[in-house]
mmCIF file of N, CA and C in Angstrom:
data_model
loop_
_atom_site.group_PDB
_atom_site.id
_atom_site.type_symbol
_atom_site.label_atom_id
_atom_site.label_comp_id
_atom_site.label_asym_id
_atom_site.label_seq_id
_atom_site.Cartn_x
_atom_site.Cartn_y
_atom_site.Cartn_z
ATOM 1 N N MET N 1 0.816 -1.182 0.000
ATOM 2 C CA MET N 1 0.000 0.000 0.000
ATOM 3 C C MET N 1 0.859 1.244 0.000
ATOM 4 N N SER N 2 0.510 2.181 -0.847
ATOM 5 C CA SER N 2 1.259 3.435 -0.886
ATOM 6 C C SER N 2 0.683 4.404 0.148
ATOM 7 N N PRO N 3 1.533 5.274 0.638
ATOM 8 C CA PRO N 3 1.030 6.230 1.635
ATOM 9 C C PRO N 3 0.029 7.195 1.003
ATOM 10 N N ARG N 4 -0.941 7.586 1.763
ATOM 11 C CA ARG N 4 -1.997 8.492 1.287
ATOM 12 C C ARG N 4 -1.446 9.911 1.210
ATOM 13 N N ARG N 5 -1.750 10.594 0.078
ATOM 14 C CA ARG N 5 -1.272 11.970 -0.107
ATOM 15 C C ARG N 5 -2.450 12.928 0.002
ATOM 16 N N ASP N 6 -2.398 13.849 0.919
ATOM 17 C CA ASP N 6 -3.399 14.904 1.059
ATOM 18 C C ASP N 6 -2.705 16.233 0.753
ATOM 19 N N GLY N 7 -3.406 17.139 0.052
ATOM 20 C CA GLY N 7 -2.865 18.457 -0.222
ATOM 21 C C GLY N 7 -2.114 18.525 -1.540
ATOM 22 N N PHE N 8 -1.340 19.588 -1.682
ATOM 23 C CA PHE N 8 -0.625 19.863 -2.927
ATOM 24 C C PHE N 8 0.869 19.674 -2.737
ATOM 25 N N THR N 9 1.548 19.387 -3.826
ATOM 26 C CA THR N 9 3.002 19.284 -3.769
ATOM 27 C C THR N 9 3.612 20.682 -3.857
ATOM 28 N N LEU N 10 4.870 20.749 -3.559
ATOM 29 C CA LEU N 10 5.575 22.031 -3.607
ATOM 30 C C LEU N 10 5.584 22.591 -5.027
ATOM 31 N N ILE N 11 5.772 21.753 -6.023
ATOM 32 C CA ILE N 11 5.780 22.203 -7.419
ATOM 33 C C ILE N 11 4.423 22.788 -7.791
ATOM 34 N N GLU N 12 3.341 22.152 -7.404
ATOM 35 C CA GLU N 12 1.991 22.655 -7.710
ATOM 36 C C GLU N 12 1.762 24.017 -7.069
ATOM 37 N N MET N 13 2.227 24.179 -5.854
ATOM 38 C CA MET N 13 2.083 25.469 -5.162
ATOM 39 C C MET N 13 2.898 26.567 -5.848
ATOM 40 N N LEU N 14 4.105 26.246 -6.294
ATOM 41 C CA LEU N 14 4.942 27.238 -6.974
ATOM 42 C C LEU N 14 4.336 27.646 -8.316
ATOM 43 N N VAL N 15 3.785 26.698 -9.051
ATOM 44 C CA VAL N 15 3.136 27.016 -10.324
ATOM 45 C C VAL N 15 1.916 27.912 -10.090
ATOM 46 N N ALA N 16 1.105 27.584 -9.090
ATOM 47 C CA ALA N 16 -0.077 28.393 -8.774
ATOM 48 C C ALA N 16 0.321 29.802 -8.354
ATOM 49 N N LEU N 17 1.373 29.907 -7.569
ATOM 50 C CA LEU N 17 1.853 31.220 -7.133
ATOM 51 C C LEU N 17 2.384 32.036 -8.309
ATOM 52 N N ALA N 18 3.072 31.394 -9.246
ATOM 53 C CA ALA N 18 3.579 32.098 -10.429
ATOM 54 C C ALA N 18 2.426 32.604 -11.295
ATOM 55 N N VAL N 19 1.394 31.799 -11.478
ATOM 56 C CA VAL N 19 0.222 32.222 -12.256
ATOM 57 C C VAL N 19 -0.453 33.409 -11.572
ATOM 58 N N PHE N 20 -0.608 33.339 -10.266
ATOM 59 C CA PHE N 20 -1.222 34.443 -9.521
ATOM 60 C C PHE N 20 -0.384 35.716 -9.632
ATOM 61 N N ALA N 21 0.940 35.590 -9.559
ATOM 62 C CA ALA N 21 1.822 36.756 -9.651
ATOM 63 C C ALA N 21 1.717 37.408 -11.025
ATOM 64 N N LEU N 22 1.658 36.606 -12.080
ATOM 65 C CA LEU N 22 1.507 37.162 -13.429
ATOM 66 C C LEU N 22 0.180 37.902 -13.574
ATOM 67 N N ALA N 23 -0.892 37.327 -13.052
ATOM 68 C CA ALA N 23 -2.198 37.980 -13.122
ATOM 69 C C ALA N 23 -2.202 39.286 -12.323
ATOM 70 N N ALA N 24 -1.569 39.284 -11.164
ATOM 71 C CA ALA N 24 -1.513 40.491 -10.338
ATOM 72 C C ALA N 24 -0.702 41.592 -11.019
ATOM 73 N N MET N 25 0.398 41.226 -11.672
ATOM 74 C CA MET N 25 1.206 42.226 -12.377
ATOM 75 C C MET N 25 0.436 42.817 -13.550
ATOM 76 N N ALA N 26 -0.305 41.984 -14.285
ATOM 77 C CA ALA N 26 -1.098 42.485 -15.407
ATOM 78 C C ALA N 26 -2.173 43.443 -14.912
ATOM 79 N N LEU N 27 -2.809 43.109 -13.810
ATOM 80 C CA LEU N 27 -3.836 43.977 -13.236
ATOM 81 C C LEU N 27 -3.239 45.302 -12.762
ATOM 82 N N MET N 28 -2.065 45.256 -12.180
ATOM 83 C CA MET N 28 -1.395 46.477 -11.726
ATOM 84 C C MET N 28 -1.036 47.370 -12.908
ATOM 85 N N LYS N 29 -0.527 46.782 -13.972
ATOM 86 C CA LYS N 29 -0.178 47.553 -15.169
ATOM 87 C C LYS N 29 -1.426 48.202 -15.764
ATOM 88 N N LEU N 30 -2.524 47.471 -15.799
ATOM 89 C CA LEU N 30 -3.782 48.007 -16.309
ATOM 90 C C LEU N 30 -4.264 49.185 -15.467
ATOM 91 N N THR N 31 -4.142 49.077 -14.164
ATOM 92 C CA THR N 31 -4.552 50.150 -13.264
ATOM 93 C C THR N 31 -3.702 51.401 -13.461
ATOM 94 N N ILE N 32 -2.407 51.226 -13.599
ATOM 95 C CA ILE N 32 -1.503 52.362 -13.815
ATOM 96 C C ILE N 32 -1.814 53.054 -15.141
ATOM 97 N N GLU N 33 -2.016 52.274 -16.186
ATOM 98 C CA GLU N 33 -2.314 52.849 -17.503
ATOM 99 C C GLU N 33 -3.665 53.563 -17.494
ATOM 100 N N SER N 34 -4.625 53.014 -16.801
ATOM 101 C CA SER N 34 -5.944 53.647 -16.691
ATOM 102 C C SER N 34 -5.850 54.988 -15.965
ATOM 103 N N THR N 35 -5.069 55.039 -14.910
ATOM 104 C CA THR N 35 -4.883 56.293 -14.167
ATOM 105 C C THR N 35 -4.183 57.336 -15.030
ATOM 106 N N ARG N 36 -3.178 56.916 -15.773
ATOM 107 C CA ARG N 36 -2.443 57.827 -16.659
ATOM 108 C C ARG N 36 -3.374 58.387 -17.744
ATOM 109 N N THR N 37 -4.212 57.536 -18.316
ATOM 110 C CA THR N 37 -5.150 57.965 -19.355
ATOM 111 C C THR N 37 -6.176 58.942 -18.796
ATOM 112 N N ALA N 38 -6.681 58.669 -17.596
ATOM 113 C CA ALA N 38 -7.654 59.571 -16.977
ATOM 114 C C ALA N 38 -7.052 60.948 -16.722
ATOM 115 N N ALA N 39 -5.806 60.995 -16.279
ATOM 116 C CA ALA N 39 -5.140 62.283 -16.041
ATOM 117 C C ALA N 39 -4.943 63.041 -17.345
ATOM 118 N N MET N 40 -4.558 62.333 -18.417
ATOM 119 C CA MET N 40 -4.363 62.983 -19.711
ATOM 120 C C MET N 40 -5.695 63.527 -20.241
ATOM 121 N N LEU N 41 -6.767 62.746 -20.099
ATOM 122 C CA LEU N 41 -8.074 63.205 -20.565
ATOM 123 C C LEU N 41 -8.556 64.417 -19.780
ATOM 124 N N GLU N 42 -8.279 64.443 -18.494
ATOM 125 C CA GLU N 42 -8.653 65.604 -17.693
ATOM 126 C C GLU N 42 -7.915 66.845 -18.178
ATOM 127 N N GLN N 43 -6.626 66.701 -18.464
ATOM 128 C CA GLN N 43 -5.839 67.833 -18.959
ATOM 129 C C GLN N 43 -6.372 68.331 -20.298
ATOM 130 N N ARG N 44 -6.680 67.412 -21.196
ATOM 131 C CA ARG N 44 -7.197 67.808 -22.510
ATOM 132 C C ARG N 44 -8.579 68.459 -22.401
ATOM 133 N N THR N 45 -9.389 67.990 -21.479
ATOM 134 C CA THR N 45 -10.719 68.579 -21.285
ATOM 135 C C THR N 45 -10.607 70.016 -20.784
ATOM 136 N N VAL N 46 -9.761 70.235 -19.789
ATOM 137 C CA VAL N 46 -9.586 71.600 -19.261
ATOM 138 C C VAL N 46 -8.951 72.492 -20.320
ATOM 139 N N ALA N 47 -7.996 71.968 -21.082
ATOM 140 C CA ALA N 47 -7.379 72.752 -22.160
ATOM 141 C C ALA N 47 -8.432 73.126 -23.203
ATOM 142 N N GLY N 48 -9.357 72.234 -23.492
ATOM 143 C CA GLY N 48 -10.455 72.540 -24.412
ATOM 144 C C GLY N 48 -11.347 73.643 -23.875
ATOM 145 N N MET N 49 -11.590 73.637 -22.573
ATOM 146 C CA MET N 49 -12.396 74.705 -21.968
ATOM 147 C C MET N 49 -11.674 76.050 -22.058
ATOM 148 N N VAL N 50 -10.358 76.040 -21.873
ATOM 149 C CA VAL N 50 -9.562 77.265 -22.022
ATOM 150 C C VAL N 50 -9.646 77.750 -23.461
ATOM 151 N N ALA N 51 -9.485 76.847 -24.416
ATOM 152 C CA ALA N 51 -9.550 77.224 -25.836
ATOM 153 C C ALA N 51 -10.924 77.782 -26.190
ATOM 154 N N ASP N 52 -11.986 77.169 -25.683
ATOM 155 C CA ASP N 52 -13.337 77.677 -25.930
ATOM 156 C C ASP N 52 -13.521 79.081 -25.362
ATOM 157 N N THR N 53 -13.041 79.290 -24.149
ATOM 158 C CA THR N 53 -13.170 80.598 -23.500
ATOM 159 C C THR N 53 -12.415 81.680 -24.269
ATOM 160 N N VAL N 54 -11.161 81.396 -24.623
ATOM 161 C CA VAL N 54 -10.354 82.377 -25.354
ATOM 162 C C VAL N 54 -10.955 82.636 -26.730
ATOM 163 N N ALA N 55 -11.408 81.590 -27.427
ATOM 164 C CA ALA N 55 -12.002 81.758 -28.752
ATOM 165 C C ALA N 55 -13.266 82.617 -28.674
ATOM 166 N N ALA N 56 -14.080 82.405 -27.660
ATOM 167 C CA ALA N 56 -15.294 83.214 -27.499
ATOM 168 C C ALA N 56 -14.945 84.669 -27.215
ATOM 169 N N GLU N 57 -13.950 84.891 -26.354
ATOM 170 C CA GLU N 57 -13.542 86.265 -26.047
ATOM 171 C C GLU N 57 -12.972 86.962 -27.280
ATOM 172 N N LEU N 58 -12.221 86.249 -28.087
ATOM 173 C CA LEU N 58 -11.680 86.830 -29.321
ATOM 174 C C LEU N 58 -12.803 87.141 -30.305
ATOM 175 N N ALA N 59 -13.742 86.226 -30.465
ATOM 176 C CA ALA N 59 -14.846 86.426 -31.409
ATOM 177 C C ALA N 59 -15.724 87.600 -30.990
ATOM 178 N N LEU N 60 -15.875 87.809 -29.692
ATOM 179 C CA LEU N 60 -16.695 88.909 -29.197
ATOM 180 C C LEU N 60 -15.933 90.225 -29.099
ATOM 181 N N GLY N 61 -14.631 90.177 -29.336
ATOM 182 C CA GLY N 61 -13.828 91.393 -29.278
ATOM 183 C C GLY N 61 -13.393 91.773 -27.882
ATOM 184 N N ARG N 62 -13.589 90.910 -26.911
ATOM 185 C CA ARG N 62 -13.179 91.200 -25.536
ATOM 186 C C ARG N 62 -11.691 90.975 -25.323
ATOM 187 N N GLN N 63 -11.098 90.191 -26.200
ATOM 188 C CA GLN N 63 -9.677 89.859 -26.103
ATOM 189 C C GLN N 63 -9.019 90.275 -27.410
ATOM 190 N N THR N 64 -7.890 90.977 -27.319
ATOM 191 C CA THR N 64 -7.217 91.416 -28.535
ATOM 192 C C THR N 64 -5.807 90.850 -28.665
ATOM 193 N N ALA N 65 -5.285 90.254 -27.619
ATOM 194 C CA ALA N 65 -3.923 89.716 -27.654
ATOM 195 C C ALA N 65 -3.858 88.488 -28.554
ATOM 196 N N SER N 66 -2.663 88.220 -29.063
ATOM 197 C CA SER N 66 -2.487 87.040 -29.901
ATOM 198 C C SER N 66 -1.874 85.872 -29.120
ATOM 199 N N ALA N 67 -1.526 86.114 -27.880
ATOM 200 C CA ALA N 67 -0.998 85.055 -27.019
ATOM 201 C C ALA N 67 -1.185 85.485 -25.576
ATOM 202 N N GLY N 68 -1.215 84.513 -24.709
ATOM 203 C CA GLY N 68 -1.369 84.844 -23.298
ATOM 204 C C GLY N 68 -1.419 83.615 -22.428
ATOM 205 N N GLN N 69 -1.735 83.858 -21.166
ATOM 206 C CA GLN N 69 -1.874 82.772 -20.210
ATOM 207 C C GLN N 69 -3.193 82.937 -19.481
ATOM 208 N N MET N 70 -3.768 81.811 -19.099
ATOM 209 C CA MET N 70 -5.030 81.822 -18.380
ATOM 210 C C MET N 70 -4.952 80.813 -17.243
ATOM 211 N N GLN N 71 -5.502 81.175 -16.110
ATOM 212 C CA GLN N 71 -5.579 80.269 -14.973
ATOM 213 C C GLN N 71 -6.919 79.545 -15.009
ATOM 214 N N MET N 72 -6.875 78.231 -14.965
ATOM 215 C CA MET N 72 -8.100 77.449 -14.893
ATOM 216 C C MET N 72 -7.772 76.110 -14.243
ATOM 217 N N ALA N 73 -8.634 75.675 -13.351
ATOM 218 C CA ALA N 73 -8.488 74.397 -12.650
ATOM 219 C C ALA N 73 -7.151 74.313 -11.903
ATOM 220 N N GLY N 74 -6.733 75.438 -11.337
ATOM 221 C CA GLY N 74 -5.513 75.450 -10.549
ATOM 222 C C GLY N 74 -4.230 75.318 -11.343
ATOM 223 N N GLN N 75 -4.299 75.580 -12.641
ATOM 224 C CA GLN N 75 -3.122 75.443 -13.493
ATOM 225 C C GLN N 75 -3.052 76.622 -14.448
ATOM 226 N N SER N 76 -1.853 76.985 -14.833
ATOM 227 C CA SER N 76 -1.650 78.058 -15.798
ATOM 228 C C SER N 76 -1.541 77.449 -17.192
ATOM 229 N N TRP N 77 -2.339 77.982 -18.128
ATOM 230 C CA TRP N 77 -2.382 77.462 -19.495
ATOM 231 C C TRP N 77 -1.895 78.539 -20.457
ATOM 232 N N THR N 78 -1.036 78.166 -21.384
ATOM 233 C CA THR N 78 -0.528 79.081 -22.394
ATOM 234 C C THR N 78 -1.353 78.902 -23.658
ATOM 235 N N TRP N 79 -1.799 80.024 -24.231
ATOM 236 C CA TRP N 79 -2.571 79.949 -25.474
ATOM 237 C C TRP N 79 -1.980 80.894 -26.511
ATOM 238 N N ILE N 80 -2.166 80.503 -27.762
ATOM 239 C CA ILE N 80 -1.730 81.304 -28.908
ATOM 240 C C ILE N 80 -2.906 81.400 -29.861
ATOM 241 N N ALA N 81 -3.172 82.590 -30.345
ATOM 242 C CA ALA N 81 -4.286 82.789 -31.273
ATOM 243 C C ALA N 81 -3.774 83.444 -32.546
ATOM 244 N N GLY N 82 -4.442 83.146 -33.630
ATOM 245 C CA GLY N 82 -4.083 83.743 -34.899
ATOM 246 C C GLY N 82 -5.224 83.642 -35.885
ATOM 247 N N GLU N 83 -5.131 84.427 -36.937
ATOM 248 C CA GLU N 83 -6.157 84.378 -37.971
ATOM 249 C C GLU N 83 -5.839 83.266 -38.952
ATOM 250 N N VAL N 84 -6.905 82.660 -39.464
ATOM 251 C CA VAL N 84 -6.761 81.612 -40.472
ATOM 252 C C VAL N 84 -7.485 82.051 -41.732
ATOM 253 N N ALA N 85 -7.045 81.539 -42.856
ATOM 254 C CA ALA N 85 -7.624 81.925 -44.142
ATOM 255 C C ALA N 85 -9.037 81.353 -44.296
ATOM 256 N N VAL N 86 -9.961 82.249 -44.596
ATOM 257 C CA VAL N 86 -11.353 81.871 -44.858
ATOM 258 C C VAL N 86 -11.824 82.719 -46.032
ATOM 259 N N GLU N 87 -12.712 82.189 -46.837
ATOM 260 C CA GLU N 87 -13.178 82.916 -48.016
ATOM 261 C C GLU N 87 -14.219 83.976 -47.669
ATOM 262 N N GLY N 88 -14.289 84.982 -48.538
ATOM 263 C CA GLY N 88 -15.328 86.004 -48.413
ATOM 264 C C GLY N 88 -15.080 86.959 -47.266
ATOM 265 N N GLN N 89 -16.194 87.405 -46.683
ATOM 266 C CA GLN N 89 -16.109 88.377 -45.591
ATOM 267 C C GLN N 89 -16.154 87.692 -44.232
ATOM 268 N N VAL N 90 -15.676 86.487 -44.188
ATOM 269 C CA VAL N 90 -15.657 85.732 -42.937
ATOM 270 C C VAL N 90 -14.241 85.749 -42.381
ATOM 271 N N ARG N 91 -14.153 86.020 -41.103
ATOM 272 C CA ARG N 91 -12.859 86.065 -40.426
ATOM 273 C C ARG N 91 -12.707 84.792 -39.595
ATOM 274 N N GLY N 92 -11.621 84.095 -39.772
ATOM 275 C CA GLY N 92 -11.386 82.876 -39.014
ATOM 276 C C GLY N 92 -10.325 83.074 -37.955
ATOM 277 N N LEU N 93 -10.603 82.590 -36.771
ATOM 278 C CA LEU N 93 -9.648 82.667 -35.673
ATOM 279 C C LEU N 93 -9.344 81.258 -35.179
ATOM 280 N N GLU N 94 -8.084 81.021 -34.894
ATOM 281 C CA GLU N 94 -7.682 79.723 -34.374
ATOM 282 C C GLU N 94 -6.980 79.925 -33.039
ATOM 283 N N VAL N 95 -7.361 79.124 -32.063
ATOM 284 C CA VAL N 95 -6.755 79.196 -30.729
ATOM 285 C C VAL N 95 -6.120 77.845 -30.428
ATOM 286 N N ARG N 96 -4.883 77.893 -29.976
ATOM 287 C CA ARG N 96 -4.177 76.674 -29.564
ATOM 288 C C ARG N 96 -3.773 76.824 -28.106
ATOM 289 N N VAL N 97 -4.052 75.792 -27.337
ATOM 290 C CA VAL N 97 -3.690 75.791 -25.915
ATOM 291 C C VAL N 97 -2.592 74.759 -25.715
ATOM 292 N N MET N 98 -1.538 75.193 -25.019
ATOM 293 C CA MET N 98 -0.385 74.327 -24.841
ATOM 294 C C MET N 98 0.005 74.192 -23.379
ATOM 295 N N ASP N 99 0.611 73.073 -23.101
ATOM 296 C CA ASP N 99 1.194 72.820 -21.795
ATOM 297 C C ASP N 99 2.677 72.591 -22.047
ATOM 298 N N GLY N 100 3.440 73.623 -21.936
ATOM 299 C CA GLY N 100 4.856 73.536 -22.314
ATOM 300 C C GLY N 100 4.963 73.609 -23.824
ATOM 301 N N THR N 101 5.434 72.556 -24.448
ATOM 302 C CA THR N 101 5.577 72.544 -25.907
ATOM 303 C C THR N 101 4.522 71.674 -26.585
ATOM 304 N N GLN N 102 3.718 70.963 -25.811
ATOM 305 C CA GLN N 102 2.720 70.055 -26.372
ATOM 306 C C GLN N 102 1.366 70.752 -26.506
ATOM 307 N N MET N 103 0.788 70.704 -27.723
ATOM 308 C CA MET N 103 -0.529 71.288 -27.937
ATOM 309 C C MET N 103 -1.585 70.316 -27.414
ATOM 310 N N LEU N 104 -2.449 70.813 -26.535
ATOM 311 C CA LEU N 104 -3.471 69.968 -25.935
ATOM 312 C C LEU N 104 -4.853 70.215 -26.512
ATOM 313 N N ALA N 105 -5.107 71.407 -27.039
ATOM 314 C CA ALA N 105 -6.431 71.698 -27.593
ATOM 315 C C ALA N 105 -6.305 72.756 -28.684
ATOM 316 N N GLN N 106 -7.237 72.704 -29.626
ATOM 317 C CA GLN N 106 -7.267 73.665 -30.728
ATOM 318 C C GLN N 106 -8.725 73.932 -31.071
ATOM 319 N N ARG N 107 -9.070 75.206 -31.237
ATOM 320 C CA ARG N 107 -10.431 75.582 -31.611
ATOM 321 C C ARG N 107 -10.372 76.619 -32.719
ATOM 322 N N ARG N 108 -11.340 76.542 -33.628
ATOM 323 C CA ARG N 108 -11.484 77.542 -34.688
ATOM 324 C C ARG N 108 -12.867 78.146 -34.590
ATOM 325 N N VAL N 109 -12.923 79.447 -34.711
ATOM 326 C CA VAL N 109 -14.200 80.156 -34.740
ATOM 327 C C VAL N 109 -14.221 81.031 -35.984
ATOM 328 N N HIS N 110 -15.403 81.256 -36.518
ATOM 329 C CA HIS N 110 -15.564 82.095 -37.693
ATOM 330 C C HIS N 110 -16.526 83.220 -37.375
ATOM 331 N N ARG N 111 -16.200 84.370 -37.875
ATOM 332 C CA ARG N 111 -17.025 85.553 -37.612
ATOM 333 C C ARG N 111 -17.130 86.368 -38.884
ATOM 334 N N SER N 112 -18.317 86.812 -39.170
ATOM 335 C CA SER N 112 -18.534 87.606 -40.361
ATOM 336 C C SER N 112 -18.138 89.051 -40.088
ATOM 337 N N ASP N 113 -17.394 89.622 -41.029
ATOM 338 C CA ASP N 113 -17.028 91.041 -40.926
ATOM 339 C C ASP N 113 -17.927 91.897 -41.826
ATOM 340 N N ALA N 114 -18.971 91.290 -42.360
ATOM 341 C CA ALA N 114 -19.897 92.019 -43.241
ATOM 342 C C ALA N 114 -20.700 93.017 -42.420
ATOM 343 N N PRO N 115 -21.001 94.196 -42.994
ATOM 344 C CA PRO N 115 -21.817 95.167 -42.287
ATOM 345 C C PRO N 115 -23.223 94.605 -42.052
ATOM 346 N N GLN N 116 -23.764 94.919 -40.894
ATOM 347 C CA GLN N 116 -25.082 94.373 -40.537
ATOM 348 C C GLN N 116 -26.167 95.403 -40.732
#
């Protein structure tokens, strides 16, 4: 009669632990990437709000500068504005919002310069 074996062998336990470790590392990597993506999307959303605000102020004539900085969401945002080519009596304005050297948002607005 062979002795009765209850439980798992050391090799079985090591294989199970290795599988669990691989799954845990994959889950950790997924969590880190998800957090990084959420932070980037938040930055782009706020940059879009800055671009919308500056574009509206330019279209309404409240803002005349071609570049500047704006505080929003506890951060300083750099924006650059310029005219873009549009046909007829329509004036096109383009606003770019940057964080350092990377452009995060861009908006174009059109305004008619025709007499009303």
